[in-house]
């Protein structure tokens, strides 16, 4: 196993993180209509009745 100093490790991970943040959104799939799981809205309703059911139905198109 190759020994690596803490300074080199931090430098390499910082460069990798910076390179990842520069990647265009087309590579990540945003321009193709894909939605990341963290961007999706999860909604649940328990015992909401008629009006609440309509509200949930209207909000289901938010994703």
PDB file of N, CA and C in Angstrom:
ATOM      1  N   UNK A   1       0.833  -1.173   0.000  1.00  0.00           N
ATOM      2  CA  UNK A   1       0.000   0.000   0.000  1.00  0.00           C
ATOM      3  C   UNK A   1       0.880   1.239   0.000  1.00  0.00           C
ATOM      4  N   UNK A   2       0.525   2.181  -0.852  1.00  0.00           N
ATOM      5  CA  UNK A   2       1.317   3.393  -0.980  1.00  0.00           C
ATOM      6  C   UNK A   2       0.973   4.371   0.138  1.00  0.00           C
ATOM      7  N   UNK A   3       1.989   4.893   0.785  1.00  0.00           N
ATOM      8  CA  UNK A   3       1.767   5.900   1.826  1.00  0.00           C
ATOM      9  C   UNK A   3       1.499   7.249   1.176  1.00  0.00           C
ATOM     10  N   UNK A   4       0.503   7.931   1.657  1.00  0.00           N
ATOM     11  CA  UNK A   4       0.153   9.253   1.140  1.00  0.00           C
ATOM     12  C   UNK A   4      -0.005  10.190   2.334  1.00  0.00           C
ATOM     13  N   UNK A   5       0.529  11.391   2.174  1.00  0.00           N
ATOM     14  CA  UNK A   5       0.432  12.348   3.277  1.00  0.00           C
ATOM     15  C   UNK A   5      -0.973  12.937   3.333  1.00  0.00           C
ATOM     16  N   UNK A   6      -1.302  13.458   4.478  1.00  0.00           N
ATOM     17  CA  UNK A   6      -2.620  14.078   4.659  1.00  0.00           C
ATOM     18  C   UNK A   6      -2.773  15.271   3.713  1.00  0.00           C
ATOM     19  N   UNK A   7      -1.715  16.022   3.532  1.00  0.00           N
ATOM     20  CA  UNK A   7      -1.762  17.195   2.656  1.00  0.00           C
ATOM     21  C   UNK A   7      -2.068  16.790   1.210  1.00  0.00           C
ATOM     22  N   UNK A   8      -1.428  15.720   0.729  1.00  0.00           N
ATOM     23  CA  UNK A   8      -1.692  15.251  -0.636  1.00  0.00           C
ATOM     24  C   UNK A   8      -3.108  14.705  -0.767  1.00  0.00           C
ATOM     25  N   UNK A   9      -3.581  14.034   0.258  1.00  0.00           N
ATOM     26  CA  UNK A   9      -4.940  13.492   0.231  1.00  0.00           C
ATOM     27  C   UNK A   9      -5.976  14.611   0.160  1.00  0.00           C
ATOM     28  N   UNK A  10      -5.802  15.635   0.995  1.00  0.00           N
ATOM     29  CA  UNK A  10      -6.741  16.758   1.002  1.00  0.00           C
ATOM     30  C   UNK A  10      -6.696  17.489  -0.340  1.00  0.00           C
ATOM     31  N   UNK A  11      -5.513  17.660  -0.898  1.00  0.00           N
ATOM     32  CA  UNK A  11      -5.376  18.328  -2.186  1.00  0.00           C
ATOM     33  C   UNK A  11      -6.074  17.534  -3.287  1.00  0.00           C
ATOM     34  N   UNK A  12      -5.877  16.222  -3.301  1.00  0.00           N
ATOM     35  CA  UNK A  12      -6.487  15.382  -4.337  1.00  0.00           C
ATOM     36  C   UNK A  12      -8.004  15.367  -4.224  1.00  0.00           C
ATOM     37  N   UNK A  13      -8.533  15.275  -3.005  1.00  0.00           N
ATOM     38  CA  UNK A  13      -9.988  15.255  -2.851  1.00  0.00           C
ATOM     39  C   UNK A  13     -10.599  16.617  -3.169  1.00  0.00           C
ATOM     40  N   UNK A  14      -9.890  17.700  -2.858  1.00  0.00           N
ATOM     41  CA  UNK A  14     -10.392  19.034  -3.196  1.00  0.00           C
ATOM     42  C   UNK A  14     -10.434  19.222  -4.707  1.00  0.00           C
ATOM     43  N   UNK A  15      -9.414  18.755  -5.401  1.00  0.00           N
ATOM     44  CA  UNK A  15      -9.399  18.857  -6.861  1.00  0.00           C
ATOM     45  C   UNK A  15     -10.502  18.009  -7.483  1.00  0.00           C
ATOM     46  N   UNK A  16     -10.713  16.825  -6.946  1.00  0.00           N
ATOM     47  CA  UNK A  16     -11.774  15.960  -7.472  1.00  0.00           C
ATOM     48  C   UNK A  16     -13.144  16.582  -7.233  1.00  0.00           C
ATOM     49  N   UNK A  17     -13.348  17.161  -6.072  1.00  0.00           N
ATOM     50  CA  UNK A  17     -14.622  17.825  -5.778  1.00  0.00           C
ATOM     51  C   UNK A  17     -14.852  19.027  -6.667  1.00  0.00           C
ATOM     52  N   UNK A  18     -13.807  19.790  -6.914  1.00  0.00           N
ATOM     53  CA  UNK A  18     -13.928  20.960  -7.786  1.00  0.00           C
ATOM     54  C   UNK A  18     -14.224  20.531  -9.219  1.00  0.00           C
ATOM     55  N   UNK A  19     -13.571  19.474  -9.679  1.00  0.00           N
ATOM     56  CA  UNK A  19     -13.819  18.984 -11.036  1.00  0.00           C
ATOM     57  C   UNK A  19     -15.247  18.483 -11.172  1.00  0.00           C
ATOM     58  N   UNK A  20     -15.761  17.844 -10.148  1.00  0.00           N
ATOM     59  CA  UNK A  20     -17.125  17.325 -10.196  1.00  0.00           C
ATOM     60  C   UNK A  20     -18.149  18.447 -10.225  1.00  0.00           C
ATOM     61  N   UNK A  21     -17.856  19.550  -9.565  1.00  0.00           N
ATOM     62  CA  UNK A  21     -18.809  20.663  -9.535  1.00  0.00           C
ATOM     63  C   UNK A  21     -18.812  21.456 -10.832  1.00  0.00           C
ATOM     64  N   UNK A  22     -17.792  21.285 -11.665  1.00  0.00           N
ATOM     65  CA  UNK A  22     -17.697  22.007 -12.924  1.00  0.00           C
ATOM     66  C   UNK A  22     -18.393  21.251 -14.054  1.00  0.00           C
ATOM     67  N   UNK A  23     -18.715  19.991 -13.846  1.00  0.00           N
ATOM     68  CA  UNK A  23     -19.333  19.165 -14.881  1.00  0.00           C
ATOM     69  C   UNK A  23     -20.657  19.804 -15.304  1.00  0.00           C
ATOM     70  N   UNK A  24     -20.883  19.941 -16.618  1.00  0.00           N
ATOM     71  CA  UNK A  24     -22.133  20.568 -17.065  1.00  0.00           C
ATOM     72  C   UNK A  24     -23.361  19.726 -16.744  1.00  0.00           C
ATOM     73  N   UNK A  25     -24.506  20.382 -16.711  1.00  0.00           N
ATOM     74  CA  UNK A  25     -25.743  19.688 -16.345  1.00  0.00           C
ATOM     75  C   UNK A  25     -26.162  18.666 -17.391  1.00  0.00           C
ATOM     76  N   UNK A  26     -25.684  18.790 -18.636  1.00  0.00           N
ATOM     77  CA  UNK A  26     -26.049  17.801 -19.655  1.00  0.00           C
ATOM     78  C   UNK A  26     -25.462  16.441 -19.323  1.00  0.00           C
ATOM     79  N   UNK A  27     -24.282  16.433 -18.742  1.00  0.00           N
ATOM     80  CA  UNK A  27     -23.663  15.167 -18.347  1.00  0.00           C
ATOM     81  C   UNK A  27     -24.428  14.545 -17.190  1.00  0.00           C
ATOM     82  N   UNK A  28     -24.936  15.380 -16.294  1.00  0.00           N
ATOM     83  CA  UNK A  28     -25.666  14.884 -15.134  1.00  0.00           C
ATOM     84  C   UNK A  28     -27.105  14.492 -15.467  1.00  0.00           C
ATOM     85  N   UNK A  29     -27.600  14.815 -16.673  1.00  0.00           N
ATOM     86  CA  UNK A  29     -28.911  14.367 -17.105  1.00  0.00           C
ATOM     87  C   UNK A  29     -30.040  15.357 -16.922  1.00  0.00           C
ATOM     88  N   UNK A  30     -29.761  16.553 -16.444  1.00  0.00           N
ATOM     89  CA  UNK A  30     -30.849  17.517 -16.214  1.00  0.00           C
ATOM     90  C   UNK A  30     -31.501  17.964 -17.508  1.00  0.00           C
ATOM     91  N   UNK A  31     -30.725  18.096 -18.587  1.00  0.00           N
ATOM     92  CA  UNK A  31     -31.312  18.570 -19.839  1.00  0.00           C
ATOM     93  C   UNK A  31     -32.140  17.494 -20.524  1.00  0.00           C
ATOM     94  N   UNK A  32     -32.032  16.254 -20.079  1.00  0.00           N
ATOM     95  CA  UNK A  32     -32.800  15.162 -20.669  1.00  0.00           C
ATOM     96  C   UNK A  32     -34.077  14.878 -19.897  1.00  0.00           C
ATOM     97  N   UNK A  33     -34.420  15.704 -18.931  1.00  0.00           N
ATOM     98  CA  UNK A  33     -35.661  15.549 -18.194  1.00  0.00           C
ATOM     99  C   UNK A  33     -35.563  14.660 -16.975  1.00  0.00           C
ATOM    100  N   UNK A  34     -34.366  14.211 -16.614  1.00  0.00           N
ATOM    101  CA  UNK A  34     -34.210  13.385 -15.419  1.00  0.00           C
ATOM    102  C   UNK A  34     -34.223  14.272 -14.178  1.00  0.00           C
ATOM    103  N   UNK A  35     -34.869  13.794 -13.147  1.00  0.00           N
ATOM    104  CA  UNK A  35     -34.938  14.530 -11.888  1.00  0.00           C
ATOM    105  C   UNK A  35     -34.209  13.737 -10.812  1.00  0.00           C
ATOM    106  N   UNK A  36     -33.333  14.396 -10.100  1.00  0.00           N
ATOM    107  CA  UNK A  36     -32.606  13.731  -9.024  1.00  0.00           C
ATOM    108  C   UNK A  36     -33.576  13.371  -7.903  1.00  0.00           C
ATOM    109  N   UNK A  37     -33.336  12.247  -7.227  1.00  0.00           N
ATOM    110  CA  UNK A  37     -34.216  11.869  -6.115  1.00  0.00           C
ATOM    111  C   UNK A  37     -34.304  12.935  -5.031  1.00  0.00           C
ATOM    112  N   UNK A  38     -33.252  13.695  -4.841  1.00  0.00           N
ATOM    113  CA  UNK A  38     -33.286  14.743  -3.814  1.00  0.00           C
ATOM    114  C   UNK A  38     -34.136  15.940  -4.237  1.00  0.00           C
ATOM    115  N   UNK A  39     -34.468  16.036  -5.529  1.00  0.00           N
ATOM    116  CA  UNK A  39     -35.305  17.134  -6.012  1.00  0.00           C
ATOM    117  C   UNK A  39     -36.778  16.764  -6.093  1.00  0.00           C
ATOM    118  N   UNK A  40     -37.114  15.530  -5.765  1.00  0.00           N
ATOM    119  CA  UNK A  40     -38.503  15.090  -5.847  1.00  0.00           C
ATOM    120  C   UNK A  40     -39.242  15.400  -4.551  1.00  0.00           C
ATOM    121  N   UNK A  41     -40.528  15.679  -4.692  1.00  0.00           N
ATOM    122  CA  UNK A  41     -41.372  16.015  -3.557  1.00  0.00           C
ATOM    123  C   UNK A  41     -42.189  14.794  -3.168  1.00  0.00           C
ATOM    124  N   UNK A  42     -42.063  14.341  -1.939  1.00  0.00           N
ATOM    125  CA  UNK A  42     -42.835  13.203  -1.443  1.00  0.00           C
ATOM    126  C   UNK A  42     -43.961  13.728  -0.563  1.00  0.00           C
ATOM    127  N   UNK A  43     -45.182  13.341  -0.920  1.00  0.00           N
ATOM    128  CA  UNK A  43     -46.362  13.814  -0.202  1.00  0.00           C
ATOM    129  C   UNK A  43     -47.180  12.614   0.231  1.00  0.00           C
ATOM    130  N   UNK A  44     -47.688  12.661   1.442  1.00  0.00           N
ATOM    131  CA  UNK A  44     -48.576  11.610   1.942  1.00  0.00           C
ATOM    132  C   UNK A  44     -49.729  12.271   2.677  1.00  0.00           C
ATOM    133  N   UNK A  45     -50.880  11.607   2.633  1.00  0.00           N
ATOM    134  CA  UNK A  45     -52.042  12.129   3.335  1.00  0.00           C
ATOM    135  C   UNK A  45     -52.784  11.005   4.013  1.00  0.00           C
ATOM    136  N   UNK A  46     -53.120  11.188   5.263  1.00  0.00           N
ATOM    137  CA  UNK A  46     -53.866  10.181   6.023  1.00  0.00           C
ATOM    138  C   UNK A  46     -55.131  10.844   6.540  1.00  0.00           C
ATOM    139  N   UNK A  47     -56.254  10.297   6.158  1.00  0.00           N
ATOM    140  CA  UNK A  47     -57.526  10.814   6.640  1.00  0.00           C
ATOM    141  C   UNK A  47     -57.819  12.228   6.191  1.00  0.00           C
ATOM    142  N   UNK A  48     -57.522  12.551   4.940  1.00  0.00           N
ATOM    143  CA  UNK A  48     -57.687  13.925   4.486  1.00  0.00           C
ATOM    144  C   UNK A  48     -59.081  14.216   3.932  1.00  0.00           C
ATOM    145  N   UNK A  49     -59.860  13.192   3.622  1.00  0.00           N
ATOM    146  CA  UNK A  49     -61.219  13.411   3.124  1.00  0.00           C
ATOM    147  C   UNK A  49     -61.245  13.842   1.672  1.00  0.00           C
ATOM    148  N   UNK A  50     -62.397  14.309   1.233  1.00  0.00           N
ATOM    149  CA  UNK A  50     -62.595  14.646  -0.177  1.00  0.00           C
ATOM    150  C   UNK A  50     -61.771  15.811  -0.655  1.00  0.00           C
ATOM    151  N   UNK A  51     -61.815  16.922   0.061  1.00  0.00           N
ATOM    152  CA  UNK A  51     -61.074  18.109  -0.356  1.00  0.00           C
ATOM    153  C   UNK A  51     -59.568  17.860  -0.285  1.00  0.00           C
ATOM    154  N   UNK A  52     -59.122  17.189   0.752  1.00  0.00           N
ATOM    155  CA  UNK A  52     -57.702  16.863   0.875  1.00  0.00           C
ATOM    156  C   UNK A  52     -57.233  15.932  -0.223  1.00  0.00           C
ATOM    157  N   UNK A  53     -58.092  14.997  -0.635  1.00  0.00           N
ATOM    158  CA  UNK A  53     -57.753  14.080  -1.719  1.00  0.00           C
ATOM    159  C   UNK A  53     -57.547  14.868  -3.014  1.00  0.00           C
ATOM    160  N   UNK A  54     -58.411  15.846  -3.264  1.00  0.00           N
ATOM    161  CA  UNK A  54     -58.243  16.692  -4.451  1.00  0.00           C
ATOM    162  C   UNK A  54     -56.952  17.506  -4.375  1.00  0.00           C
ATOM    163  N   UNK A  55     -56.625  17.995  -3.198  1.00  0.00           N
ATOM    164  CA  UNK A  55     -55.366  18.736  -3.030  1.00  0.00           C
ATOM    165  C   UNK A  55     -54.166  17.847  -3.313  1.00  0.00           C
ATOM    166  N   UNK A  56     -54.179  16.613  -2.802  1.00  0.00           N
ATOM    167  CA  UNK A  56     -53.083  15.682  -3.059  1.00  0.00           C
ATOM    168  C   UNK A  56     -52.994  15.346  -4.542  1.00  0.00           C
ATOM    169  N   UNK A  57     -54.121  15.173  -5.191  1.00  0.00           N
ATOM    170  CA  UNK A  57     -54.134  14.868  -6.622  1.00  0.00           C
ATOM    171  C   UNK A  57     -53.524  16.034  -7.407  1.00  0.00           C
ATOM    172  N   UNK A  58     -53.849  17.251  -7.032  1.00  0.00           N
ATOM    173  CA  UNK A  58     -53.291  18.421  -7.717  1.00  0.00           C
ATOM    174  C   UNK A  58     -51.789  18.559  -7.477  1.00  0.00           C
ATOM    175  N   UNK A  59     -51.318  18.195  -6.292  1.00  0.00           N
ATOM    176  CA  UNK A  59     -49.890  18.291  -5.983  1.00  0.00           C
ATOM    177  C   UNK A  59     -49.088  17.148  -6.577  1.00  0.00           C
ATOM    178  N   UNK A  60     -49.737  16.079  -7.037  1.00  0.00           N
ATOM    179  CA  UNK A  60     -48.992  14.933  -7.565  1.00  0.00           C
ATOM    180  C   UNK A  60     -48.236  15.285  -8.838  1.00  0.00           C
ATOM    181  N   UNK A  61     -48.635  16.329  -9.524  1.00  0.00           N
ATOM    182  CA  UNK A  61     -47.950  16.744 -10.751  1.00  0.00           C
ATOM    183  C   UNK A  61     -46.738  17.629 -10.470  1.00  0.00           C
ATOM    184  N   UNK A  62     -46.415  17.880  -9.220  1.00  0.00           N
ATOM    185  CA  UNK A  62     -45.294  18.757  -8.881  1.00  0.00           C
ATOM    186  C   UNK A  62     -43.951  18.177  -9.285  1.00  0.00           C
ATOM    187  N   UNK A  63     -43.817  16.858  -9.322  1.00  0.00           N
ATOM    188  CA  UNK A  63     -42.546  16.255  -9.712  1.00  0.00           C
ATOM    189  C   UNK A  63     -42.458  16.253 -11.205  1.00  0.00           C
TER     190      UNK A  63
END
